Amino acid sequence: MTSPSPVLRPPSANSLAIRVENLGKQYRIGTAPEKYRTLRESIVNVATWPIQRIRRGLAPSGTEQSDTIWALRDISFTVEQGSVLGVIGRNGAGKSTLLKVLSRVTEPTEGEVEIRGRVGSLLEVGTGFHPELTGRENIYLNGAILGMKRTEIDRKYDEIVDFSGVEQFIDTPVKRYSSGMYLRLAFAVAAHLEPEILVVDEVLAVGDAEFQRKCIGKMSDVAQEGRTVLFVSHDMSAILRLTEEAIVLEGGQVVYRAPTVEAVDYYMTSGFSEAGERKWAADEIPPNSAPFRPMALRVRDAKQNNVDVVRSTEAIHLEVEYELHEPIQGLRVGLYLMSARGEYVFTSFDTDEPEQYNQFGIRPAGHYKSICTIPPDLLNEGRYTVGMNASSFRIKRYFMDERALTFTVDGMGAPGKQWAETRMGLMRPRLQWRIEEQ
Amino acid sequence: MTETSLTTKPDALETILLRPTRGWTALNLGDLWRYRELIFFLTWRDIKVRYKQTVLGMAWAIIRPVMSMLVYALIFGQLANLDSEGVPYTVFTYAALLPWQLFSKAMNDTGRSMVSNRNMITKIYFPRLVIPISTVLSGLVDFFIAFLVLIGMLFYYKIPLTPAIWTLPLFLLLTMITALGVGLWFSSLNVLYRDVGYMLPFITEMWKYLTPVAYSAGYITGTWKLIYALNPMAGVVDGFRWALLGIELDPSASVTMAISVGVAIVVLVSGLFYFRRMERTFADMV
């Protein structure tokens, strides 16, 4: 990676901003967030407690733990004051849980964390915004929720309004705001918190390019002021640009810590087997899909590994695996590709070419894979969603899943990466340029 | 959790130690004090938002108790002809409805407050006690508005004020303590058991009949008085009528009042500790 990091500072006087030691966070699956206990269950539990107790005594040990999971386990690391640390890992690797523990939303189950300084998060901009209150009122309310003193908000008020760019509507209830205005105002408040430790999680995934530029700009400002930043993102380019060092989380553990370039390389090349694959279980398929039976959709890199992150400079293979229990006439199996903001990039079917169309006029029963290859240097960096469709034109749609799988395209080595900027557009082709002197 | 200095000097940063807590924990009122401005802002938000997009606006703070008063006056005053200890039945019941409505609204709102503010709880740290406290406080505005009507009625019926009126803030405080204490229990339980949300209207209804809102405390006699005093709101209503309307207190009032106050304090303190005990699971369970 050639792009130089804009934030290079001498190591601070050996003072730690964050010290994490043997941190573990356990969740009970049965009672995990969305499912709550009812009184009746508890009463039943109390009534049957002796029986359960006896059973548990008889059953082999270890069954008690079966309904709990460790979202984080044995995590130890330190962050020096003023450093910028990237946190990377797949979905479910424990990134969000780690940030929740560090921002004191949830308590660790074991181990300890020492934090020096105020923690601010760009984790959830606009928390506590009330739709009925005006922009001005929400600035004060949200500021207080984020832990600012009223005098502090008074002092920064003009700056916040300026930064948000919604001064015209500052006395309008925010329910009348467009989602973009809402987001900008919310971000403006959060960005002016000036915490000693800033935690950023995926803000870059929302908002338009202009907004994303502001976020990145604010982050590097914060870093340059010598504050500590923890930056979580799927966007490897942003991680590379903004952080010096990164940790890789996998299965709730820190599996790697290194200068960012190495950490990103480790993350992108290690085969995370479950990533990049969507399997359909029998109960997810509507009965009227028969005789078409989807099995899996996979995103594979040039080396045929299932991957969550692919490089834009390499070919991407999208593979649909399915079974036909009976022959189907005129079947076409296809894919939609959508950007993170829901724009269609393309739609394509496996019998688009006349040759294949003629050959598979009637597709016999059997086990198939339809593989689509996206050529190198086509997609811009970002997150994409793949949808799947199996139909016979004007006869029947057998199966459709518009959001089957998502993957990230990383722009490492893509054209124009010597400039640390977000390129507009969904494509990033390597085009021919000639410069002619006249 | 240990917290050291709170100075703003950059070289004297506040250090926070996070580690698992088990069982009962300290109330950590210092932390609550640091977030006092948040209590203010949330109270202000609740007040500000309450009557948004209503035609009658703040008038609702008057209409609701007045309508209840008229219904009670018709049913209990006229049809059942209950004794109102020498003052007009309307003002007799209105003086009780004011603290009662303050209490029942505070209890219900607080009981649901953890769940209704779940998006804040699951995303940002602040002492969770801020939410129930500000919910209870926000009910006071309605109370004071409705109180103006009571003052008007006292003039209209030419009911003389006695020095006892200076004790009214104490009974108001007792109302708030009771509401917060009960609300803390319900709000913690509601995080785990959503049944609480369904039970609350029923509990409110029952509690109202156990409190002498529509009837006179004089109907309760003998040892029943001691059981009746276990309900702090009974003490509040007796206190309001005594302070405002000059209705004489029962000779045993000092005992029953002490019981009411004692119960309210026990409920509040136990509620605070139970809330703190459950607080660590809120973000994961709500």
XYZ file of C-alpha atoms in Angstrom:
724
model
C 0.000 0.000 0.000
C 1.574 3.230 -1.093
C -0.783 5.898 0.231
C 0.969 7.641 3.098
C -0.795 7.930 6.380
C -1.714 11.549 7.099
C -1.446 11.043 10.823
C 2.100 10.403 11.897
C 3.020 11.525 15.351
C 5.855 10.688 17.677
C 4.783 8.084 20.232
C 3.319 9.824 23.257
C 4.852 9.650 26.656
C 4.043 6.016 27.166
C 0.587 6.728 28.502
C -2.208 4.356 27.743
C -5.662 5.480 26.732
C -7.230 2.029 26.822
C -6.078 -1.123 28.530
C -8.131 -4.269 27.967
C -7.280 -7.382 29.918
C -8.796 -10.835 29.430
C -12.051 -9.250 28.437
C -14.970 -11.587 27.887
C -18.618 -10.950 27.134
C -21.145 -13.707 27.321
C -24.679 -13.572 25.992
C -27.460 -15.947 26.762
C -28.907 -16.973 23.429
C -32.354 -17.845 24.695
C -32.747 -14.452 26.292
C -30.675 -12.531 23.818
C -31.779 -9.023 22.881
C -35.027 -9.509 21.006
C -36.434 -12.335 23.089
C -37.478 -11.480 26.597
C -38.732 -13.608 29.406
C -42.332 -13.615 30.434
C -43.516 -13.960 33.955
C -45.222 -17.212 33.101
C -41.969 -18.756 31.942
C -40.299 -17.711 35.138
C -43.086 -19.145 37.237
C -42.867 -22.383 35.301
C -39.107 -22.315 35.770
C -39.443 -21.872 39.500
C -42.015 -24.654 39.705
C -39.913 -27.104 37.713
C -36.632 -26.012 39.210
C -36.120 -29.088 41.412
C -36.704 -31.369 38.432
C -34.331 -29.400 36.222
C -31.803 -29.430 39.003
C -31.958 -33.222 39.263
C -31.759 -33.635 35.510
C -28.810 -31.327 35.308
C -27.125 -33.295 38.056
C -27.588 -36.494 36.076
C -26.751 -35.080 32.674
C -23.133 -34.835 31.582
C -21.557 -31.585 32.673
C -21.361 -28.790 30.163
C -24.989 -28.827 29.108
C -25.579 -25.777 31.256
C -23.398 -23.649 29.010
C -25.106 -24.723 25.818
C -27.509 -21.777 25.731
C -24.824 -19.128 26.089
C -22.291 -17.786 23.652
C -19.141 -15.814 24.156
C -19.270 -12.811 21.887
C -15.815 -11.847 23.150
C -13.292 -14.029 24.930
C -9.816 -13.490 26.334
C -9.294 -10.181 24.643
C -6.261 -8.239 25.757
C -4.784 -5.208 24.108
C -3.699 -1.691 24.859
C -4.078 1.532 22.949
C -1.641 4.363 23.484
C -2.900 7.870 23.896
C -3.058 9.615 20.562
C -2.890 6.526 18.414
C -5.415 5.495 15.810
C -6.326 1.838 15.923
C -8.344 0.049 13.269
C -10.590 -2.855 14.209
C -11.410 -5.259 11.411
C -13.292 -8.506 11.307
C -16.241 -10.156 9.677
C -19.830 -9.665 10.779
C -20.298 -11.463 14.074
C -16.615 -11.391 14.915
C -17.353 -9.291 17.997
C -16.502 -5.796 16.761
C -19.761 -4.202 17.849
C -19.741 -5.968 21.198
C -16.219 -4.726 21.817
C -17.271 -1.162 21.083
C -20.324 -1.538 23.307
C -18.161 -2.641 26.210
C -15.642 0.150 25.626
C -18.372 2.770 25.442
C -19.857 1.389 28.709
C -23.198 0.442 27.221
C -22.833 -3.113 28.405
C -20.779 -4.632 31.165
C -18.046 -7.196 30.595
C -18.709 -10.718 31.856
C -15.080 -11.208 32.791
C -11.795 -9.391 32.695
C -11.384 -5.648 32.952
C -11.013 -2.525 30.920
C -9.316 0.674 31.971
C -10.162 3.808 30.065
C -8.496 7.176 30.517
C -10.593 10.059 29.301
C -14.045 10.664 27.952
C -15.254 8.211 25.337
C -17.345 9.578 22.509
C -18.837 7.449 19.829
C -19.852 8.086 16.287
C -21.505 4.741 16.717
C -25.017 5.961 16.779
C -25.410 9.466 15.606
C -28.720 11.003 16.569
C -29.441 8.835 19.585
C -32.178 10.479 21.578
C -33.213 12.834 18.800
C -36.866 13.561 19.215
C -38.837 14.074 15.996
C -41.149 16.677 17.537
C -38.335 18.922 18.734
C -36.636 21.487 16.558
C -33.091 21.227 15.320
C -31.934 23.692 17.964
C -33.650 21.790 20.760
C -32.264 18.489 19.573
C -28.731 19.863 19.551
C -29.038 20.578 23.271
C -30.820 17.342 24.072
C -28.469 15.154 22.066
C -25.455 17.008 23.406
C -26.582 16.315 26.954
C -27.158 12.655 26.147
C -23.657 12.426 24.733
C -22.353 13.873 27.987
C -21.754 17.516 27.106
C -22.320 20.276 29.613
C -24.781 22.978 28.690
C -22.087 25.652 28.703
C -20.065 23.484 26.369
C -22.984 23.210 23.949
C -23.612 26.960 24.161
C -20.010 27.560 23.223
C -20.039 25.204 20.265
C -23.581 25.857 19.126
C -22.748 28.096 16.156
C -20.011 25.789 15.034
C -22.368 22.800 15.167
C -25.050 24.559 13.157
C -22.461 25.695 10.657
C -21.024 22.253 10.260
C -24.467 20.681 9.795
C -25.474 23.097 7.050
C -29.115 23.178 8.162
C -29.203 26.679 9.700
C -32.252 27.590 7.628
C -34.299 24.856 9.291
C -32.844 25.062 12.767
C -36.220 26.030 14.259
C -38.179 23.396 12.347
C -39.088 20.101 14.029
C -36.639 17.475 12.822
C -39.491 15.236 11.703
C -39.775 17.574 8.709
C -36.106 17.123 7.841
C -34.946 14.989 4.970
C -32.971 11.992 6.095
C -29.801 13.633 4.848
C -30.369 16.803 6.875
C -31.222 14.742 9.920
C -28.029 12.765 9.602
C -25.889 15.843 9.053
C -27.273 17.563 12.126
C -26.873 14.452 14.248
C -23.325 13.976 13.065
C -22.514 17.621 13.689
C -23.424 17.252 17.356
C -21.495 14.027 17.789
C -18.483 15.438 15.967
C -18.226 18.362 18.372
C -18.157 16.271 21.493
C -14.337 16.422 21.532
C -13.786 13.302 23.565
C -10.336 12.067 24.474
C -11.220 8.747 22.891
C -13.343 8.577 19.779
C -15.018 5.372 18.700
C -16.199 5.211 15.095
C -18.270 2.364 13.754
C -19.334 2.177 10.148
C -20.656 5.731 9.895
C -19.130 5.732 6.499
C -21.678 3.227 5.322
C -24.478 5.769 5.557
C -24.976 9.090 3.916
C -23.855 10.500 0.625
C -20.322 10.987 -0.614
C -20.226 14.563 0.699
C -21.206 13.366 4.142
C -18.669 10.574 4.076
C -15.970 13.061 3.183
C -16.938 15.147 6.194
C -16.783 12.103 8.453
C -13.344 11.124 7.246
C -12.176 14.714 7.513
C -13.429 15.004 11.075
C -11.771 11.763 11.997
C -8.373 12.791 10.759
C -8.782 16.149 12.535
C -9.465 14.345 15.771
C -6.496 12.082 15.214
C -4.227 15.008 14.421
C -5.223 16.757 17.618
C -3.609 13.885 19.421
C -6.739 12.117 20.554
C -7.184 8.393 20.520
C -9.367 6.920 17.803
C -10.797 3.436 17.485
C -12.087 2.913 13.988
C -14.218 -0.044 12.966
C -15.041 -0.476 9.323
C -15.582 -2.867 6.470
C -13.955 -0.357 4.210
C -10.368 -1.488 3.985
C -9.306 1.591 2.065
C -10.540 3.864 4.824
C -8.860 1.694 7.436
C -5.622 1.851 5.502
C -5.877 5.563 5.048
C -6.757 6.525 8.583
C -5.103 4.047 10.884
C -1.530 3.119 11.594
C -2.212 -0.105 13.362
C -5.080 -2.569 13.333
C -6.366 -5.581 15.176
C -8.229 -8.406 13.488
C -11.107 -9.945 15.406
C -12.297 -13.420 14.633
C -14.772 -15.448 16.656
C -14.615 -12.983 19.533
C -10.848 -13.057 19.810
C -8.014 -10.866 18.680
C -6.256 -13.085 16.167
C -3.846 -10.539 14.776
C -2.373 -7.180 15.570
C 0.042 -5.438 13.280
C 0.677 -2.257 11.324
C -2.447 -1.695 9.252
C -1.047 -2.780 5.921
C -0.100 -6.180 7.284
C -3.305 -6.574 9.274
C -5.457 -5.832 6.233
C -3.466 -8.234 4.159
C -3.850 -10.911 6.804
C -7.586 -10.302 7.008
C -8.122 -10.364 3.259
C -6.065 -13.439 2.562
C -7.061 -15.668 5.450
C -9.845 -18.001 4.385
C -12.829 -17.080 6.426
C -14.822 -20.068 5.352
C -18.342 -19.060 6.392
C -18.043 -15.657 4.832
C -19.183 -15.102 1.309
C -21.728 -17.872 1.346
C -25.495 -17.919 1.698
C -27.122 -21.290 2.157
C -30.851 -21.773 2.058
C -32.322 -24.095 4.632
C -35.359 -26.187 3.697
C -37.734 -24.036 5.745
C -36.619 -20.838 4.011
C -37.850 -21.973 0.631
C -41.495 -21.422 -0.228
C -43.268 -24.612 -1.350
C -44.177 -23.116 -4.718
C -40.490 -22.955 -5.619
C -40.593 -26.650 -6.528
C -39.199 -28.202 -8.624
C -36.450 -25.575 -8.264
C -34.438 -25.976 -5.073
C -31.794 -23.296 -4.328
C -28.850 -24.580 -2.309
C -26.305 -21.791 -1.986
C -24.971 -18.552 -3.348
C -21.267 -17.890 -3.013
C -18.873 -15.056 -3.649
C -15.478 -16.455 -4.601
C -12.170 -14.855 -5.313
C -9.732 -15.791 -8.063
C -8.416 -18.659 -5.929
C -11.945 -20.099 -5.538
C -12.147 -19.279 -1.810
C -15.446 -18.040 -0.424
C -14.765 -14.493 0.595
C -16.488 -11.522 2.179
C -14.004 -9.012 0.830
C -12.775 -9.099 -2.744
C -10.261 -6.883 -4.471
C -11.516 -4.780 -7.285
C -8.415 -5.655 -9.248
C -9.264 -9.360 -9.283
C -12.037 -11.338 -10.937
C -15.059 -12.085 -8.745
C -17.016 -15.287 -9.174
C -20.657 -15.399 -8.128
C -21.809 -18.981 -7.924
C -25.378 -20.258 -7.564
C -25.812 -23.893 -6.618
C -29.231 -25.497 -7.021
C -31.126 -28.690 -7.762
C -33.925 -29.335 -10.213
C -36.232 -32.110 -9.138
C -37.969 -32.093 -12.510
C -36.950 -30.705 -15.915
C -37.894 -27.035 -16.354
C -38.523 -25.355 -19.678
C -36.866 -22.012 -20.345
C -35.304 -21.738 -16.898
C -33.004 -18.837 -16.311
C -30.998 -18.402 -13.153
C -29.763 -14.907 -12.573
C -28.296 -12.341 -10.272
C -28.948 -8.757 -9.351
C -26.096 -6.669 -8.086
C -26.981 -3.678 -5.961
C -24.917 -0.993 -4.285
C -25.115 -0.391 -0.552
C -27.542 2.422 -1.295
C -29.819 0.132 -3.253
C -28.994 1.231 -6.805
C -28.956 -1.606 -9.312
C -25.563 -2.158 -10.839
C -26.693 -4.876 -13.208
C -29.013 -7.825 -13.745
C -27.731 -10.860 -15.551
C -29.007 -14.392 -16.336
C -27.125 -17.571 -17.120
C -28.942 -18.084 -20.437
C -28.497 -14.515 -21.695
C -26.158 -15.738 -24.429
C -28.023 -17.324 -27.402
C -25.687 -20.289 -27.284
C -26.651 -21.172 -23.689
C -30.258 -20.210 -24.343
C -30.492 -22.794 -27.115
C -28.554 -25.444 -25.266
C -30.719 -25.199 -22.113
C -34.151 -24.826 -23.708
C -35.266 -27.538 -21.347
C -32.988 -28.002 -18.379
C -33.081 -31.622 -17.192
C -33.437 -32.568 -13.527
C -30.140 -32.614 -11.704
C -27.651 -30.755 -9.531
C -26.250 -27.540 -11.050
C -23.958 -24.629 -10.509
C -24.338 -21.442 -12.499
C -21.220 -19.321 -12.199
C -20.982 -15.699 -13.188
C -17.615 -13.975 -13.415
C -17.274 -10.257 -12.884
C -14.099 -9.171 -14.655
C -11.293 -7.390 -12.790
C -11.295 -3.585 -12.617
C -15.022 -3.170 -12.966
C -16.549 -2.349 -9.579
C -15.670 0.602 -7.413
C -14.852 0.012 -3.765
C -17.830 -0.365 -1.454
C -20.358 -2.822 -0.186
C -22.555 -4.694 -2.654
C -25.619 -6.855 -2.294
C -26.304 -9.840 -4.505
C -29.861 -10.923 -5.209
C -30.889 -14.163 -6.846
C -33.727 -14.979 -9.215
C -34.773 -18.221 -10.913
C -37.621 -17.981 -13.397
C -39.054 -18.977 -16.732
C -39.864 -15.826 -18.665
C -43.622 -15.069 -18.576
C -44.336 -18.508 -17.145
C -43.266 -18.652 -13.531
C -40.874 -17.161 -11.044
C -39.621 -20.119 -9.069
C -37.491 -18.397 -6.499
C -36.266 -14.936 -5.665
C -34.126 -13.547 -2.862
C -33.353 -9.899 -3.497
C -30.837 -9.608 -0.716
C -29.227 -12.975 -0.500
C -25.675 -11.979 0.271
C -23.430 -8.978 0.661
C -19.756 -8.552 0.010
C -17.227 -5.768 0.031
C -15.085 -4.698 -2.841
C -11.776 -3.319 -1.707
C -10.032 -0.773 -3.857
C -6.448 -1.686 -3.026
C -4.385 -1.231 -6.168
C -7.309 0.157 -8.142
C -6.687 2.993 -10.587
C -6.222 6.356 -8.884
C -5.544 4.994 -5.407
C -2.551 7.268 -5.044
C -5.104 9.882 -4.053
C -6.825 9.270 -0.765
C -10.318 10.162 -1.841
C -13.673 8.564 -2.432
C -14.351 8.155 -6.136
C -17.895 8.801 -7.269
C -19.692 6.122 -9.199
C -20.264 2.419 -8.888
C -17.590 1.477 -11.387
C -13.870 1.919 -11.236
C -12.650 0.744 -14.612
C -9.045 0.875 -15.683
C -9.437 3.100 -18.729
C -6.982 4.047 -21.383
C -5.692 7.600 -21.144
C -3.302 9.352 -23.437
C -1.796 12.685 -22.631
C -0.816 14.523 -25.792
C 1.262 17.585 -25.822
C 0.134 19.897 -28.629
C -16.383 1.198 39.025
C -13.910 3.657 40.390
C -13.674 7.193 39.248
C -10.984 9.577 40.239
C -10.549 13.210 39.345
C -13.118 15.124 37.344
C -10.931 18.007 36.307
C -10.894 19.183 32.737
C -7.132 19.533 32.581
C -5.971 17.322 29.754
C -3.136 15.833 31.751
C -5.421 14.789 34.584
C -7.758 12.522 32.702
C -10.541 10.763 34.403
C -9.856 7.063 34.610
C -12.652 4.565 34.459
C -12.255 0.942 35.335
C -14.807 -1.414 33.849
C -15.125 -4.864 35.308
C -17.960 -7.278 35.946
C -20.079 -6.479 38.950
C -22.078 -9.058 40.808
C -24.973 -8.896 43.225
C -25.894 -5.635 44.934
C -23.886 -2.570 44.076
C -23.527 0.935 45.415
C -25.995 3.531 44.150
C -23.209 5.650 42.659
C -25.076 8.877 43.240
C -21.969 10.873 42.334
C -22.265 9.716 38.771
C -25.937 10.667 38.829
C -25.013 14.146 40.040
C -22.597 14.595 37.159
C -25.444 13.838 34.777
C -27.855 16.270 36.453
C -28.073 18.336 33.272
C -29.262 15.288 31.407
C -32.031 14.862 33.995
C -33.006 18.438 33.289
C -32.947 18.011 29.511
C -34.951 14.791 29.529
C -37.537 16.309 31.847
C -37.710 19.327 29.579
C -38.056 17.068 26.523
C -40.946 15.140 28.095
C -42.748 18.365 28.979
C -42.064 19.967 25.624
C -43.226 16.986 23.623
C -46.220 15.963 25.700
C -48.860 18.170 24.152
C -47.296 18.647 20.730
C -49.767 18.320 17.901
C -52.785 18.604 20.181
C -55.380 21.291 19.654
C -55.954 21.967 23.323
C -52.306 21.717 24.345
C -51.574 22.432 27.989
C -55.309 22.684 28.683
C -55.288 18.904 28.892
C -53.453 19.195 32.196
C -56.627 20.826 33.536
C -59.268 18.983 31.547
C -58.281 15.521 32.697
C -58.538 16.061 36.467
C -61.608 18.292 36.063
C -63.432 15.659 34.016
C -62.577 12.987 36.566
C -63.796 15.303 39.300
C -67.126 15.841 37.545
C -67.651 12.117 37.028
C -66.832 11.382 40.660
C -69.025 14.205 41.854
C -71.931 12.801 39.884
C -71.496 9.146 40.803
C -70.079 9.223 44.323
C -71.224 12.652 45.426
C -74.751 12.793 43.982
C -75.861 9.196 43.369
C -74.016 7.404 46.162
C -74.127 10.508 48.312
C -70.799 9.789 50.024
C -69.764 11.927 52.952
C -67.291 14.671 52.072
C -66.542 15.924 55.593
C -68.280 19.226 55.352
C -66.700 20.608 52.190
C -68.306 20.490 48.728
C -67.730 17.055 47.211
C -66.161 18.498 44.039
C -63.309 20.221 45.846
C -63.050 17.311 48.273
C -62.305 14.860 45.457
C -60.300 17.320 43.346
C -57.811 17.855 46.181
C -57.219 14.094 46.135
C -57.251 13.707 42.353
C -54.309 16.074 41.932
C -51.730 13.991 43.803
C -53.361 10.802 42.612
C -53.074 11.687 38.922
C -49.523 12.885 39.436
C -48.721 9.573 41.063
C -50.508 7.280 38.633
C -49.037 8.974 35.581
C -45.551 8.962 37.075
C -45.844 5.301 38.052
C -47.118 4.243 34.640
C -44.652 6.303 32.618
C -41.716 5.320 34.795
C -42.717 1.681 34.664
C -42.477 1.753 30.895
C -39.563 4.187 30.672
C -36.753 1.669 30.283
C -38.479 -0.016 27.391
C -39.600 3.194 25.706
C -36.089 4.642 25.880
C -34.443 1.454 24.741
C -32.679 3.040 21.787
C -30.770 5.309 24.143
C -30.029 2.546 26.608
C -28.610 0.175 24.044
C -26.347 2.764 22.468
C -24.996 5.236 24.931
C -23.751 5.158 28.468
C -25.309 7.330 31.145
C -26.570 6.450 34.613
C -29.844 4.712 33.827
C -31.464 6.241 36.909
C -31.614 9.493 34.949
C -34.568 8.180 32.964
C -37.031 7.270 35.757
C -36.100 10.377 37.726
C -36.739 12.732 34.823
C -39.963 10.896 33.993
C -41.303 11.486 37.495
C -40.200 15.132 37.479
C -41.868 15.878 34.167
C -45.280 15.114 35.688
C -44.931 18.087 38.050
C -45.788 20.655 35.406
C -49.222 19.145 34.866
C -49.690 19.066 38.586
C -48.970 22.766 39.020
C -51.249 23.753 36.155
C -54.113 21.715 37.580
C -53.321 23.180 40.982
C -54.300 26.644 39.734
C -57.849 25.352 39.304
C -57.831 24.131 42.874
C -56.816 27.572 44.125
C -59.732 29.012 42.164
C -62.100 26.520 43.742
C -60.855 27.341 47.246
C -61.699 30.988 46.613
C -65.016 30.150 45.028
C -66.148 27.995 47.949
C -64.591 30.438 50.423
C -62.567 27.719 52.097
C -60.138 29.460 54.429
C -56.478 28.606 54.177
C -54.749 27.458 57.357
C -51.049 27.473 58.216
C -51.151 23.739 57.462
C -50.794 24.642 53.797
C -47.060 25.068 54.325
C -46.799 21.317 54.808
C -48.118 20.685 51.301
C -44.651 20.414 49.672
C -43.882 17.570 52.066
C -46.902 15.618 50.887
C -45.962 16.394 47.309
C -42.525 15.010 48.042
C -44.101 11.892 49.535
C -46.068 11.436 46.293
C -42.920 11.678 44.218
C -40.962 9.330 46.469
C -43.700 6.742 46.256
C -44.086 7.099 42.508
C -40.339 6.859 41.905
C -39.939 3.894 44.253
C -42.774 1.901 42.696
C -41.768 3.065 39.204
C -38.200 1.843 39.717
C -39.424 -1.623 40.618
C -41.784 -1.790 37.670
C -39.306 -0.385 35.166
C -36.606 -2.899 36.114
C -39.090 -5.741 36.043
C -40.529 -4.567 32.744
C -37.152 -5.009 31.077
C -37.275 -8.709 31.906
C -40.995 -9.313 31.943
C -43.134 -7.349 29.538
C -46.131 -8.620 31.497
C -45.586 -5.612 33.747
C -46.705 -3.317 30.946
C -50.008 -5.163 30.771
C -50.439 -5.287 34.520
C -49.887 -1.575 35.083
C -53.360 -0.292 34.098
C -54.949 -2.904 36.305
C -52.627 -2.148 39.222
C -53.390 1.557 38.823
C -57.129 0.906 38.919
C -56.910 -1.273 42.032
C -54.613 1.162 43.775
C -56.999 4.013 43.104
C -59.770 2.239 44.991
C -57.413 1.506 47.872
C -56.686 5.217 48.059
C -59.406 7.502 49.407
C -59.711 9.544 46.228
C -63.479 9.206 45.842
C -64.352 8.550 49.450
C -63.426 9.897 52.842
C -60.771 8.274 55.000
C -63.299 8.543 57.809
C -64.992 5.382 56.501
C -61.989 3.362 57.605
C -61.983 2.484 61.242
C -60.270 0.322 63.851
C -57.312 -1.856 62.952
C -58.122 -1.395 59.256
C -56.527 2.006 59.602
C -53.101 0.491 60.111
C -53.426 -1.720 57.055
C -54.813 1.200 55.096
C -51.797 3.309 56.075
C -49.480 0.808 54.382
C -50.523 2.574 51.199
C -48.409 5.745 51.146
C -50.887 7.361 48.777
C -53.540 7.138 51.508
C -51.250 9.236 53.654
C -50.737 11.663 50.791
C -54.453 12.134 50.176
C -55.185 12.615 53.874
C -52.329 15.096 54.017
C -53.555 17.062 51.000
C -57.062 17.339 52.390
C -55.744 18.406 55.748
C -53.336 20.977 54.367
C -55.699 22.460 51.791
C -59.224 21.959 53.021
C -58.629 21.953 56.751
C -60.239 18.529 57.111
C -59.233 17.273 60.504
C -56.859 14.399 60.724
C -57.736 11.278 62.624
C -56.295 11.182 66.184
C -54.094 8.277 65.147
C -52.794 10.284 62.181
C -49.250 10.544 63.493
C -48.982 6.751 63.552
C -50.593 6.160 60.170
C -48.588 8.959 58.574
C -45.373 7.508 59.959
C -46.316 4.135 58.483
C -47.027 5.711 55.080
C -43.739 7.605 55.048
C -41.844 4.534 56.224
C -43.346 2.352 53.506
C -42.603 4.980 50.840
C -38.957 5.208 51.898
C -38.554 1.441 52.019
C -40.043 1.136 48.538
C -37.778 3.892 47.194
C -34.559 2.582 48.707
C -35.262 -1.016 47.756
C -36.312 0.152 44.298
C -33.067 2.084 43.862
C -30.948 -0.895 44.821
C -32.965 -3.343 42.749
C -32.724 -0.990 39.768
C -28.964 -0.705 40.183
C -28.701 -4.476 40.463
C -30.636 -4.992 37.246
C -29.048 -2.031 35.448
C -26.117 -4.034 34.124
C -28.421 -6.320 32.179
C -30.647 -3.581 30.728
C -28.689 -3.024 27.532
C -28.572 -6.754 26.837
C -32.139 -7.600 27.801
C -34.313 -4.661 26.854
